Amino acid sequence: MRPRLRLIEGTILTLTAKTADFSDHSGLCAARRSGFALASMLAVTAALALSGCTTAETSSDMMRVERAQGSEQNIASLSGVISANPSDPEGYNVRGSAYGRAGEFRRALADFNKAIELNPRFYQAYANRALVERNMGDQAAAQADYNTALQINPRYDVAFIGRGNLYRQAGQLDQAFSDFNKAIELDTTDPRAYHNRGLIFQARKQHTQAIEDFSTAISLAPNSPEPYNGRGISYVALDDDDNAFSDFNTAINLNGKIAESWANQALVYERRGDKAKAAKSYSYALKLDPKYELARSGLARVKAGA
């Protein structure tokens, strides 16, 4: 009897200037206005590239740090820009993004508060503040800020995706699905919309549709391992182990430090009856994440059947 399929909520996507990964930080989106001083633009080039106007989350919805962009040196440069332009909300928004990437959420929150105080219709700052509030555990405040961002700009795909993830994590899949659909209807190029909708299709056992969405996410973020894991799980559900194995191996090649990828690979080995290789992959998944219960149970299962 084959092991029961487990659904893994892979982490969600973000676009950066060069490639894409699935981290929360790029939701800290810096608005760009022609009035933003040239000196400010020169000083915050790295932060603007970092913020990119796309939000994202990890599976635990915690921001990963891009150290160069959240570094003390970069933040100091941004502080200099703010000192020179203390009434410009954009500087606070960009520095808040840098603080968020450095994990300094309270300082990030203070900067977004100031940006909104200076410009109450700064919808990007509301979405950025929502992301920080999510990371601080204040889901109600995050939802209120996403709602405000959408009231100001009903076509802001970033806010639909961020709010959709709030709904998804609360188990409100219909509302989440609606928000991801809306972002896609707005022709978003943010791969998270497709990835997250794929997760919902997957949870509903609509695996053909899930594979289509994961494939679109991969086309938008080809260097991110998470949509390969997501698509592989749906391939397993359709008994297409060869394509699943290929996707899991690609995920491992892209980032060999994700426990889920190794456990997924182990699952295919187990289904093929190769218990030795399954045990090796499950063991490595546990080495990466000793608390990963699905890998632990998988390892116990293959050892018991050896």
PDB file of C-alpha atoms in Angstrom:
ATOM      1  CA  MET A   1       0.000   0.000   0.000  1.00  0.00           C
ATOM      2  CA  ARG A   2       1.379   3.366  -0.992  1.00  0.00           C
ATOM      3  CA  PRO A   3       1.896   6.013   1.693  1.00  0.00           C
ATOM      4  CA  ARG A   4      -0.817   8.574   1.995  1.00  0.00           C
ATOM      5  CA  LEU A   5      -0.194  11.786   0.131  1.00  0.00           C
ATOM      6  CA  ARG A   6       0.651  14.741   2.289  1.00  0.00           C
ATOM      7  CA  LEU A   7      -0.003  18.264   1.167  1.00  0.00           C
ATOM      8  CA  ILE A   8       2.803  20.692   1.804  1.00  0.00           C
ATOM      9  CA  GLU A   9       2.111  24.400   1.878  1.00  0.00           C
ATOM     10  CA  GLY A  10       5.228  25.591   0.143  1.00  0.00           C
ATOM     11  CA  THR A  11       6.371  29.073   0.902  1.00  0.00           C
ATOM     12  CA  ILE A  12       5.140  31.859  -1.235  1.00  0.00           C
ATOM     13  CA  LEU A  13       6.773  33.886  -3.947  1.00  0.00           C
ATOM     14  CA  THR A  14       8.415  37.211  -4.398  1.00  0.00           C
ATOM     15  CA  LEU A  15      10.171  38.936  -7.264  1.00  0.00           C
ATOM     16  CA  THR A  16      13.502  40.656  -6.858  1.00  0.00           C
ATOM     17  CA  ALA A  17      15.526  42.584  -9.351  1.00  0.00           C
ATOM     18  CA  LYS A  18      17.370  39.497 -10.600  1.00  0.00           C
ATOM     19  CA  THR A  19      15.290  36.440  -9.830  1.00  0.00           C
ATOM     20  CA  ALA A  20      12.596  35.236  -7.488  1.00  0.00           C
ATOM     21  CA  ASP A  21      12.342  33.482  -4.194  1.00  0.00           C
ATOM     22  CA  PHE A  22       9.553  32.807  -1.737  1.00  0.00           C
ATOM     23  CA  SER A  23      10.164  35.218   1.075  1.00  0.00           C
ATOM     24  CA  ASP A  24       7.974  37.731   2.786  1.00  0.00           C
ATOM     25  CA  HIS A  25      10.206  40.745   2.602  1.00  0.00           C
ATOM     26  CA  SER A  26       9.592  42.110  -0.852  1.00  0.00           C
ATOM     27  CA  GLY A  27       6.076  43.031   0.131  1.00  0.00           C
ATOM     28  CA  LEU A  28       7.707  46.068   1.647  1.00  0.00           C
ATOM     29  CA  CYS A  29       7.047  48.008  -1.502  1.00  0.00           C
ATOM     30  CA  ALA A  30       8.473  51.429  -2.106  1.00  0.00           C
ATOM     31  CA  ALA A  31       6.304  53.777  -4.120  1.00  0.00           C
ATOM     32  CA  ARG A  32       7.961  55.788  -6.866  1.00  0.00           C
ATOM     33  CA  ARG A  33       6.961  59.342  -7.642  1.00  0.00           C
ATOM     34  CA  SER A  34       8.515  61.837  -9.985  1.00  0.00           C
ATOM     35  CA  GLY A  35       8.738  64.239  -7.069  1.00  0.00           C
ATOM     36  CA  PHE A  36      11.114  61.995  -5.154  1.00  0.00           C
ATOM     37  CA  ALA A  37      14.376  63.922  -5.043  1.00  0.00           C
ATOM     38  CA  LEU A  38      17.262  62.716  -7.209  1.00  0.00           C
ATOM     39  CA  ALA A  39      19.513  62.575  -4.176  1.00  0.00           C
ATOM     40  CA  SER A  40      16.995  60.346  -2.469  1.00  0.00           C
ATOM     41  CA  MET A  41      16.800  58.064  -5.467  1.00  0.00           C
ATOM     42  CA  LEU A  42      20.559  57.683  -5.574  1.00  0.00           C
ATOM     43  CA  ALA A  43      20.734  56.924  -1.887  1.00  0.00           C
ATOM     44  CA  VAL A  44      17.993  54.308  -1.893  1.00  0.00           C
ATOM     45  CA  THR A  45      18.627  52.522  -5.190  1.00  0.00           C
ATOM     46  CA  ALA A  46      19.306  49.244  -3.436  1.00  0.00           C
ATOM     47  CA  ALA A  47      16.221  49.536  -1.277  1.00  0.00           C
ATOM     48  CA  LEU A  48      13.993  50.308  -4.250  1.00  0.00           C
ATOM     49  CA  ALA A  49      15.328  47.290  -6.106  1.00  0.00           C
ATOM     50  CA  LEU A  50      14.689  45.285  -2.982  1.00  0.00           C
ATOM     51  CA  SER A  51      11.132  46.474  -2.500  1.00  0.00           C
ATOM     52  CA  GLY A  52      10.007  45.924  -6.094  1.00  0.00           C
ATOM     53  CA  CYS A  53       6.297  46.420  -5.304  1.00  0.00           C
ATOM     54  CA  THR A  54       5.596  42.741  -4.719  1.00  0.00           C
ATOM     55  CA  THR A  55       4.777  41.174  -1.395  1.00  0.00           C
ATOM     56  CA  ALA A  56       5.507  37.654  -0.362  1.00  0.00           C
ATOM     57  CA  GLU A  57       5.407  35.218   2.512  1.00  0.00           C
ATOM     58  CA  THR A  58       7.196  32.149   3.676  1.00  0.00           C
ATOM     59  CA  SER A  59       5.335  29.053   4.843  1.00  0.00           C
ATOM     60  CA  SER A  60       5.494  30.475   8.360  1.00  0.00           C
ATOM     61  CA  ASP A  61       4.944  33.971   6.966  1.00  0.00           C
ATOM     62  CA  MET A  62       8.139  35.271   8.536  1.00  0.00           C
ATOM     63  CA  MET A  63      10.381  37.709   6.735  1.00  0.00           C
ATOM     64  CA  ARG A  64      13.711  36.398   5.619  1.00  0.00           C
ATOM     65  CA  VAL A  65      16.528  38.853   5.875  1.00  0.00           C
ATOM     66  CA  GLU A  66      18.445  40.084   2.863  1.00  0.00           C
ATOM     67  CA  ARG A  67      21.336  41.295   4.918  1.00  0.00           C
ATOM     68  CA  ALA A  68      22.880  43.670   2.421  1.00  0.00           C
ATOM     69  CA  GLN A  69      19.584  45.465   1.911  1.00  0.00           C
ATOM     70  CA  GLY A  70      18.708  45.545   5.608  1.00  0.00           C
ATOM     71  CA  SER A  71      22.263  46.364   6.669  1.00  0.00           C
ATOM     72  CA  GLU A  72      23.180  49.110   9.102  1.00  0.00           C
ATOM     73  CA  GLN A  73      25.074  50.865   6.321  1.00  0.00           C
ATOM     74  CA  ASN A  74      22.090  50.920   3.998  1.00  0.00           C
ATOM     75  CA  ILE A  75      19.739  52.020   6.764  1.00  0.00           C
ATOM     76  CA  ALA A  76      22.162  54.783   7.701  1.00  0.00           C
ATOM     77  CA  SER A  77      22.109  56.018   4.095  1.00  0.00           C
ATOM     78  CA  LEU A  78      18.320  56.011   4.122  1.00  0.00           C
ATOM     79  CA  SER A  79      18.302  57.915   7.406  1.00  0.00           C
ATOM     80  CA  GLY A  80      20.473  60.538   5.747  1.00  0.00           C
ATOM     81  CA  VAL A  81      17.934  60.850   2.951  1.00  0.00           C
ATOM     82  CA  ILE A  82      15.138  61.313   5.487  1.00  0.00           C
ATOM     83  CA  SER A  83      17.134  63.982   7.326  1.00  0.00           C
ATOM     84  CA  ALA A  84      17.473  65.879   4.061  1.00  0.00           C
ATOM     85  CA  ASN A  85      13.792  65.363   3.145  1.00  0.00           C
ATOM     86  CA  PRO A  86      11.896  64.997   6.442  1.00  0.00           C
ATOM     87  CA  SER A  87       8.479  65.715   4.922  1.00  0.00           C
ATOM     88  CA  ASP A  88       8.758  63.199   2.083  1.00  0.00           C
ATOM     89  CA  PRO A  89       6.773  60.035   2.962  1.00  0.00           C
ATOM     90  CA  GLU A  90       8.659  57.939   0.416  1.00  0.00           C
ATOM     91  CA  GLY A  91      11.864  58.006   2.396  1.00  0.00           C
ATOM     92  CA  TYR A  92      10.104  56.573   5.447  1.00  0.00           C
ATOM     93  CA  ASN A  93       8.427  53.928   3.326  1.00  0.00           C
ATOM     94  CA  VAL A  94      11.733  52.798   1.824  1.00  0.00           C
ATOM     95  CA  ARG A  95      13.563  52.803   5.165  1.00  0.00           C
ATOM     96  CA  GLY A  96      10.670  50.885   6.671  1.00  0.00           C
ATOM     97  CA  SER A  97      11.228  48.287   3.966  1.00  0.00           C
ATOM     98  CA  ALA A  98      14.895  48.033   4.930  1.00  0.00           C
ATOM     99  CA  TYR A  99      14.032  47.720   8.619  1.00  0.00           C
ATOM    100  CA  GLY A 100      11.551  44.986   7.752  1.00  0.00           C
ATOM    101  CA  ARG A 101      14.216  43.042   5.873  1.00  0.00           C
ATOM    102  CA  ALA A 102      16.487  43.358   8.889  1.00  0.00           C
ATOM    103  CA  GLY A 103      13.739  41.982  11.147  1.00  0.00           C
ATOM    104  CA  GLU A 104      13.409  45.287  13.025  1.00  0.00           C
ATOM    105  CA  PHE A 105       9.652  45.268  12.835  1.00  0.00           C
ATOM    106  CA  ARG A 106       8.902  47.948  15.414  1.00  0.00           C
ATOM    107  CA  ARG A 107      11.144  50.426  13.650  1.00  0.00           C
ATOM    108  CA  ALA A 108       9.619  49.409  10.337  1.00  0.00           C
ATOM    109  CA  LEU A 109       6.153  49.964  11.781  1.00  0.00           C
ATOM    110  CA  ALA A 110       7.141  53.417  13.040  1.00  0.00           C
ATOM    111  CA  ASP A 111       8.407  54.395   9.587  1.00  0.00           C
ATOM    112  CA  PHE A 112       5.267  53.207   7.826  1.00  0.00           C
ATOM    113  CA  ASN A 113       3.166  55.043  10.407  1.00  0.00           C
ATOM    114  CA  LYS A 114       5.077  58.219   9.622  1.00  0.00           C
ATOM    115  CA  ALA A 115       4.727  57.705   5.856  1.00  0.00           C
ATOM    116  CA  ILE A 116       0.961  57.329   6.263  1.00  0.00           C
ATOM    117  CA  GLU A 117       0.790  60.351   8.564  1.00  0.00           C
ATOM    118  CA  LEU A 118       2.478  62.414   5.843  1.00  0.00           C
ATOM    119  CA  ASN A 119       0.341  60.921   3.072  1.00  0.00           C
ATOM    120  CA  PRO A 120      -2.886  59.260   4.271  1.00  0.00           C
ATOM    121  CA  ARG A 121      -3.532  57.930   0.749  1.00  0.00           C
ATOM    122  CA  PHE A 122      -0.177  56.164   0.451  1.00  0.00           C
ATOM    123  CA  TYR A 123      -1.684  52.751  -0.313  1.00  0.00           C
ATOM    124  CA  GLN A 124       1.695  51.029  -0.715  1.00  0.00           C
ATOM    125  CA  ALA A 125       2.636  52.033   2.825  1.00  0.00           C
ATOM    126  CA  TYR A 126      -0.614  50.539   4.149  1.00  0.00           C
ATOM    127  CA  ALA A 127       0.218  47.230   2.447  1.00  0.00           C
ATOM    128  CA  ASN A 128       3.778  47.369   3.770  1.00  0.00           C
ATOM    129  CA  ARG A 129       2.526  48.069   7.275  1.00  0.00           C
ATOM    130  CA  ALA A 130       0.103  45.162   6.944  1.00  0.00           C
ATOM    131  CA  LEU A 131       2.993  42.828   6.175  1.00  0.00           C
ATOM    132  CA  VAL A 132       4.884  43.968   9.255  1.00  0.00           C
ATOM    133  CA  GLU A 133       1.737  43.617  11.372  1.00  0.00           C
ATOM    134  CA  ARG A 134       1.343  40.056  10.108  1.00  0.00           C
ATOM    135  CA  ASN A 135       4.899  39.282  11.156  1.00  0.00           C
ATOM    136  CA  MET A 136       4.180  40.812  14.549  1.00  0.00           C
ATOM    137  CA  GLY A 137       1.092  38.617  14.916  1.00  0.00           C
ATOM    138  CA  ASP A 138      -1.552  41.327  14.594  1.00  0.00           C
ATOM    139  CA  GLN A 139      -3.687  39.773  11.880  1.00  0.00           C
ATOM    140  CA  ALA A 140      -6.691  42.041  12.481  1.00  0.00           C
ATOM    141  CA  ALA A 141      -4.616  45.180  11.992  1.00  0.00           C
ATOM    142  CA  ALA A 142      -3.028  43.656   8.896  1.00  0.00           C
ATOM    143  CA  GLN A 143      -6.399  42.935   7.348  1.00  0.00           C
ATOM    144  CA  ALA A 144      -7.607  46.453   8.122  1.00  0.00           C
ATOM    145  CA  ASP A 145      -4.560  47.915   6.391  1.00  0.00           C
ATOM    146  CA  TYR A 146      -4.974  45.689   3.336  1.00  0.00           C
ATOM    147  CA  ASN A 147      -8.612  46.788   3.193  1.00  0.00           C
ATOM    148  CA  THR A 148      -7.582  50.443   3.359  1.00  0.00           C
ATOM    149  CA  ALA A 149      -4.992  49.972   0.609  1.00  0.00           C
ATOM    150  CA  LEU A 150      -7.704  48.470  -1.609  1.00  0.00           C
ATOM    151  CA  GLN A 151     -10.170  51.223  -0.806  1.00  0.00           C
ATOM    152  CA  ILE A 152      -7.606  53.754  -2.009  1.00  0.00           C
ATOM    153  CA  ASN A 153      -6.530  51.688  -5.019  1.00  0.00           C
ATOM    154  CA  PRO A 154      -8.981  48.889  -5.930  1.00  0.00           C
ATOM    155  CA  ARG A 155      -6.527  47.610  -8.549  1.00  0.00           C
ATOM    156  CA  TYR A 156      -3.580  47.052  -6.215  1.00  0.00           C
ATOM    157  CA  ASP A 157      -2.725  43.394  -6.769  1.00  0.00           C
ATOM    158  CA  VAL A 158      -0.203  43.302  -3.911  1.00  0.00           C
ATOM    159  CA  ALA A 159      -2.938  44.003  -1.352  1.00  0.00           C
ATOM    160  CA  PHE A 160      -5.237  41.349  -2.829  1.00  0.00           C
ATOM    161  CA  ILE A 161      -2.453  38.786  -2.559  1.00  0.00           C
ATOM    162  CA  GLY A 162      -1.502  39.815   0.970  1.00  0.00           C
ATOM    163  CA  ARG A 163      -5.107  39.752   2.158  1.00  0.00           C
ATOM    164  CA  GLY A 164      -5.652  36.479   0.352  1.00  0.00           C
ATOM    165  CA  ASN A 165      -2.891  34.913   2.381  1.00  0.00           C
ATOM    166  CA  LEU A 166      -4.467  36.144   5.581  1.00  0.00           C
ATOM    167  CA  TYR A 167      -7.696  34.449   4.546  1.00  0.00           C
ATOM    168  CA  ARG A 168      -5.904  31.264   3.451  1.00  0.00           C
ATOM    169  CA  GLN A 169      -4.047  30.904   6.712  1.00  0.00           C
ATOM    170  CA  ALA A 170      -7.281  31.462   8.622  1.00  0.00           C
ATOM    171  CA  GLY A 171      -8.888  28.625   6.658  1.00  0.00           C
ATOM    172  CA  GLN A 172     -11.175  30.992   4.760  1.00  0.00           C
ATOM    173  CA  LEU A 173     -10.373  29.439   1.416  1.00  0.00           C
ATOM    174  CA  ASP A 174     -13.295  30.876  -0.536  1.00  0.00           C
ATOM    175  CA  GLN A 175     -12.337  34.448   0.386  1.00  0.00           C
ATOM    176  CA  ALA A 176      -8.675  33.721  -0.296  1.00  0.00           C
ATOM    177  CA  PHE A 177      -9.494  32.192  -3.664  1.00  0.00           C
ATOM    178  CA  SER A 178     -11.508  35.279  -4.578  1.00  0.00           C
ATOM    179  CA  ASP A 179      -8.616  37.606  -3.727  1.00  0.00           C
ATOM    180  CA  PHE A 180      -6.066  35.565  -5.695  1.00  0.00           C
ATOM    181  CA  ASN A 181      -8.463  35.447  -8.644  1.00  0.00           C
ATOM    182  CA  LYS A 182      -8.837  39.210  -8.484  1.00  0.00           C
ATOM    183  CA  ALA A 183      -5.082  39.721  -8.554  1.00  0.00           C
ATOM    184  CA  ILE A 184      -4.823  37.412 -11.557  1.00  0.00           C
ATOM    185  CA  GLU A 185      -7.696  39.226 -13.310  1.00  0.00           C
ATOM    186  CA  LEU A 186      -5.657  42.406 -12.836  1.00  0.00           C
ATOM    187  CA  ASP A 187      -2.885  40.769 -14.894  1.00  0.00           C
ATOM    188  CA  THR A 188      -0.508  40.535 -11.975  1.00  0.00           C
ATOM    189  CA  THR A 189       2.991  39.346 -12.728  1.00  0.00           C
ATOM    190  CA  ASP A 190       3.440  38.387  -9.075  1.00  0.00           C
ATOM    191  CA  PRO A 191       3.902  34.604  -9.023  1.00  0.00           C
ATOM    192  CA  ARG A 192       2.467  34.325  -5.514  1.00  0.00           C
ATOM    193  CA  ALA A 193      -1.030  34.800  -6.837  1.00  0.00           C
ATOM    194  CA  TYR A 194      -0.727  31.661  -8.942  1.00  0.00           C
ATOM    195  CA  HIS A 195       1.182  29.700  -6.332  1.00  0.00           C
ATOM    196  CA  ASN A 196      -1.311  30.469  -3.595  1.00  0.00           C
ATOM    197  CA  ARG A 197      -4.296  29.739  -5.801  1.00  0.00           C
ATOM    198  CA  GLY A 198      -2.558  26.488  -6.719  1.00  0.00           C
ATOM    199  CA  LEU A 199      -2.370  25.596  -3.030  1.00  0.00           C
ATOM    200  CA  ILE A 200      -6.124  26.085  -2.751  1.00  0.00           C
ATOM    201  CA  PHE A 201      -6.799  23.994  -5.851  1.00  0.00           C
ATOM    202  CA  GLN A 202      -4.551  21.369  -4.282  1.00  0.00           C
ATOM    203  CA  ALA A 203      -6.430  21.470  -0.979  1.00  0.00           C
ATOM    204  CA  ARG A 204      -9.653  20.988  -2.955  1.00  0.00           C
ATOM    205  CA  LYS A 205      -8.070  18.010  -4.758  1.00  0.00           C
ATOM    206  CA  GLN A 206      -8.309  19.836  -8.087  1.00  0.00           C
ATOM    207  CA  HIS A 207      -4.819  18.784  -9.026  1.00  0.00           C
ATOM    208  CA  THR A 208      -4.937  19.461 -12.759  1.00  0.00           C
ATOM    209  CA  GLN A 209      -5.795  23.101 -12.084  1.00  0.00           C
ATOM    210  CA  ALA A 210      -3.197  23.218  -9.314  1.00  0.00           C
ATOM    211  CA  ILE A 211      -0.498  21.995 -11.692  1.00  0.00           C
ATOM    212  CA  GLU A 212      -1.438  24.710 -14.190  1.00  0.00           C
ATOM    213  CA  ASP A 213      -1.102  27.409 -11.539  1.00  0.00           C
ATOM    214  CA  PHE A 214       2.171  26.058 -10.162  1.00  0.00           C
ATOM    215  CA  SER A 215       3.505  25.912 -13.721  1.00  0.00           C
ATOM    216  CA  THR A 216       2.617  29.575 -14.233  1.00  0.00           C
ATOM    217  CA  ALA A 217       4.313  30.442 -10.943  1.00  0.00           C
ATOM    218  CA  ILE A 218       7.407  28.569 -12.130  1.00  0.00           C
ATOM    219  CA  SER A 219       7.419  30.506 -15.398  1.00  0.00           C
ATOM    220  CA  LEU A 220       7.400  33.746 -13.369  1.00  0.00           C
ATOM    221  CA  ALA A 221       9.864  32.556 -10.715  1.00  0.00           C
ATOM    222  CA  PRO A 222      11.956  29.771 -12.285  1.00  0.00           C
ATOM    223  CA  ASN A 223      14.625  29.826  -9.586  1.00  0.00           C
ATOM    224  CA  SER A 224      12.255  29.363  -6.653  1.00  0.00           C
ATOM    225  CA  PRO A 225      11.997  25.816  -5.276  1.00  0.00           C
ATOM    226  CA  GLU A 226       8.558  26.121  -3.695  1.00  0.00           C
ATOM    227  CA  PRO A 227       6.329  25.910  -6.773  1.00  0.00           C
ATOM    228  CA  TYR A 228       8.269  22.832  -7.905  1.00  0.00           C
ATOM    229  CA  ASN A 229       7.441  21.224  -4.563  1.00  0.00           C
ATOM    230  CA  GLY A 230       3.805  22.264  -4.902  1.00  0.00           C
ATOM    231  CA  ARG A 231       3.509  20.946  -8.438  1.00  0.00           C
ATOM    232  CA  GLY A 232       5.298  17.737  -7.478  1.00  0.00           C
ATOM    233  CA  ILE A 233       2.775  17.022  -4.733  1.00  0.00           C
ATOM    234  CA  SER A 234      -0.072  17.338  -7.226  1.00  0.00           C
ATOM    235  CA  TYR A 235       1.769  15.078  -9.661  1.00  0.00           C
ATOM    236  CA  VAL A 236       2.028  12.486  -6.863  1.00  0.00           C
ATOM    237  CA  ALA A 237      -1.712  12.815  -6.272  1.00  0.00           C
ATOM    238  CA  LEU A 238      -2.242  11.969  -9.955  1.00  0.00           C
ATOM    239  CA  ASP A 239       0.179   9.013  -9.701  1.00  0.00           C
ATOM    240  CA  ASP A 240       2.663  10.736 -11.995  1.00  0.00           C
ATOM    241  CA  ASP A 241       5.699   9.881  -9.919  1.00  0.00           C
ATOM    242  CA  ASP A 242       8.223  10.542 -12.684  1.00  0.00           C
ATOM    243  CA  ASN A 243       7.244  14.199 -13.091  1.00  0.00           C
ATOM    244  CA  ALA A 244       6.917  14.548  -9.322  1.00  0.00           C
ATOM    245  CA  PHE A 245      10.422  13.171  -8.806  1.00  0.00           C
ATOM    246  CA  SER A 246      11.800  15.569 -11.392  1.00  0.00           C
ATOM    247  CA  ASP A 247      10.161  18.534  -9.659  1.00  0.00           C
ATOM    248  CA  PHE A 248      11.382  17.522  -6.207  1.00  0.00           C
ATOM    249  CA  ASN A 249      14.915  17.074  -7.505  1.00  0.00           C
ATOM    250  CA  THR A 250      14.767  20.492  -9.149  1.00  0.00           C
ATOM    251  CA  ALA A 251      13.641  21.998  -5.850  1.00  0.00           C
ATOM    252  CA  ILE A 252      16.603  20.363  -4.111  1.00  0.00           C
ATOM    253  CA  ASN A 253      19.023  21.601  -6.760  1.00  0.00           C
ATOM    254  CA  LEU A 254      17.722  25.133  -6.354  1.00  0.00           C
ATOM    255  CA  ASN A 255      17.956  25.059  -2.554  1.00  0.00           C
ATOM    256  CA  GLY A 256      19.217  21.982  -0.806  1.00  0.00           C
ATOM    257  CA  LYS A 257      18.388  23.282   2.658  1.00  0.00           C
ATOM    258  CA  ILE A 258      14.599  22.938   2.526  1.00  0.00           C
ATOM    259  CA  ALA A 259      13.495  19.901   4.533  1.00  0.00           C
ATOM    260  CA  GLU A 260      10.205  19.534   2.662  1.00  0.00           C
ATOM    261  CA  SER A 261      12.011  18.999  -0.642  1.00  0.00           C
ATOM    262  CA  TRP A 262      14.010  16.081   0.729  1.00  0.00           C
ATOM    263  CA  ALA A 263      10.947  14.565   2.402  1.00  0.00           C
ATOM    264  CA  ASN A 264       9.053  14.872  -0.874  1.00  0.00           C
ATOM    265  CA  GLN A 265      11.870  13.122  -2.711  1.00  0.00           C
ATOM    266  CA  ALA A 266      11.812  10.433  -0.027  1.00  0.00           C
ATOM    267  CA  LEU A 267       8.094   9.968  -0.580  1.00  0.00           C
ATOM    268  CA  VAL A 268       8.665   9.074  -4.225  1.00  0.00           C
ATOM    269  CA  TYR A 269      11.482   6.673  -3.305  1.00  0.00           C
ATOM    270  CA  GLU A 270       9.124   5.089  -0.792  1.00  0.00           C
ATOM    271  CA  ARG A 271       6.345   4.756  -3.343  1.00  0.00           C
ATOM    272  CA  ARG A 272       8.837   3.100  -5.692  1.00  0.00           C
ATOM    273  CA  GLY A 273       9.805   0.626  -2.991  1.00  0.00           C
ATOM    274  CA  ASP A 274      13.364   1.923  -2.604  1.00  0.00           C
ATOM    275  CA  LYS A 275      13.337   2.050   1.180  1.00  0.00           C
ATOM    276  CA  ALA A 276      17.079   2.596   1.571  1.00  0.00           C
ATOM    277  CA  LYS A 277      17.065   5.782  -0.503  1.00  0.00           C
ATOM    278  CA  ALA A 278      13.797   6.872   1.108  1.00  0.00           C
ATOM    279  CA  ALA A 279      15.342   6.471   4.545  1.00  0.00           C
ATOM    280  CA  LYS A 280      18.389   8.474   3.497  1.00  0.00           C
ATOM    281  CA  SER A 281      16.269  11.368   2.204  1.00  0.00           C
ATOM    282  CA  TYR A 282      13.918  11.329   5.189  1.00  0.00           C
ATOM    283  CA  SER A 283      16.960  11.359   7.475  1.00  0.00           C
ATOM    284  CA  TYR A 284      18.423  14.351   5.698  1.00  0.00           C
ATOM    285  CA  ALA A 285      15.109  16.184   5.965  1.00  0.00           C
ATOM    286  CA  LEU A 286      15.209  15.565   9.724  1.00  0.00           C
ATOM    287  CA  LYS A 287      18.782  16.806   9.880  1.00  0.00           C
ATOM    288  CA  LEU A 288      17.614  20.067   8.321  1.00  0.00           C
ATOM    289  CA  ASP A 289      14.526  20.272  10.534  1.00  0.00           C
ATOM    290  CA  PRO A 290      14.595  17.939  13.571  1.00  0.00           C
ATOM    291  CA  LYS A 291      10.996  18.887  14.402  1.00  0.00           C
ATOM    292  CA  TYR A 292       9.634  17.941  10.982  1.00  0.00           C
ATOM    293  CA  GLU A 293       7.134  15.280  12.022  1.00  0.00           C
ATOM    294  CA  LEU A 294       6.193  14.155   8.514  1.00  0.00           C
ATOM    295  CA  ALA A 295       9.813  13.250   7.813  1.00  0.00           C
ATOM    296  CA  ARG A 296      10.069  11.530  11.167  1.00  0.00           C
ATOM    297  CA  SER A 297       6.971   9.434  10.552  1.00  0.00           C
ATOM    298  CA  GLY A 298       8.142   8.634   7.007  1.00  0.00           C
ATOM    299  CA  LEU A 299      11.493   7.445   8.290  1.00  0.00           C
ATOM    300  CA  ALA A 300       9.829   5.265  10.922  1.00  0.00           C
ATOM    301  CA  ARG A 301       7.545   3.843   8.267  1.00  0.00           C
ATOM    302  CA  VAL A 302      10.314   2.802   5.856  1.00  0.00           C
ATOM    303  CA  LYS A 303      12.442   1.409   8.667  1.00  0.00           C
ATOM    304  CA  ALA A 304       9.528  -0.655   9.909  1.00  0.00           C
ATOM    305  CA  GLY A 305       9.016  -2.062   6.428  1.00  0.00           C
ATOM    306  CA  ALA A 306      12.673  -2.749   5.768  1.00  0.00           C
TER     307      ALA A 306
END
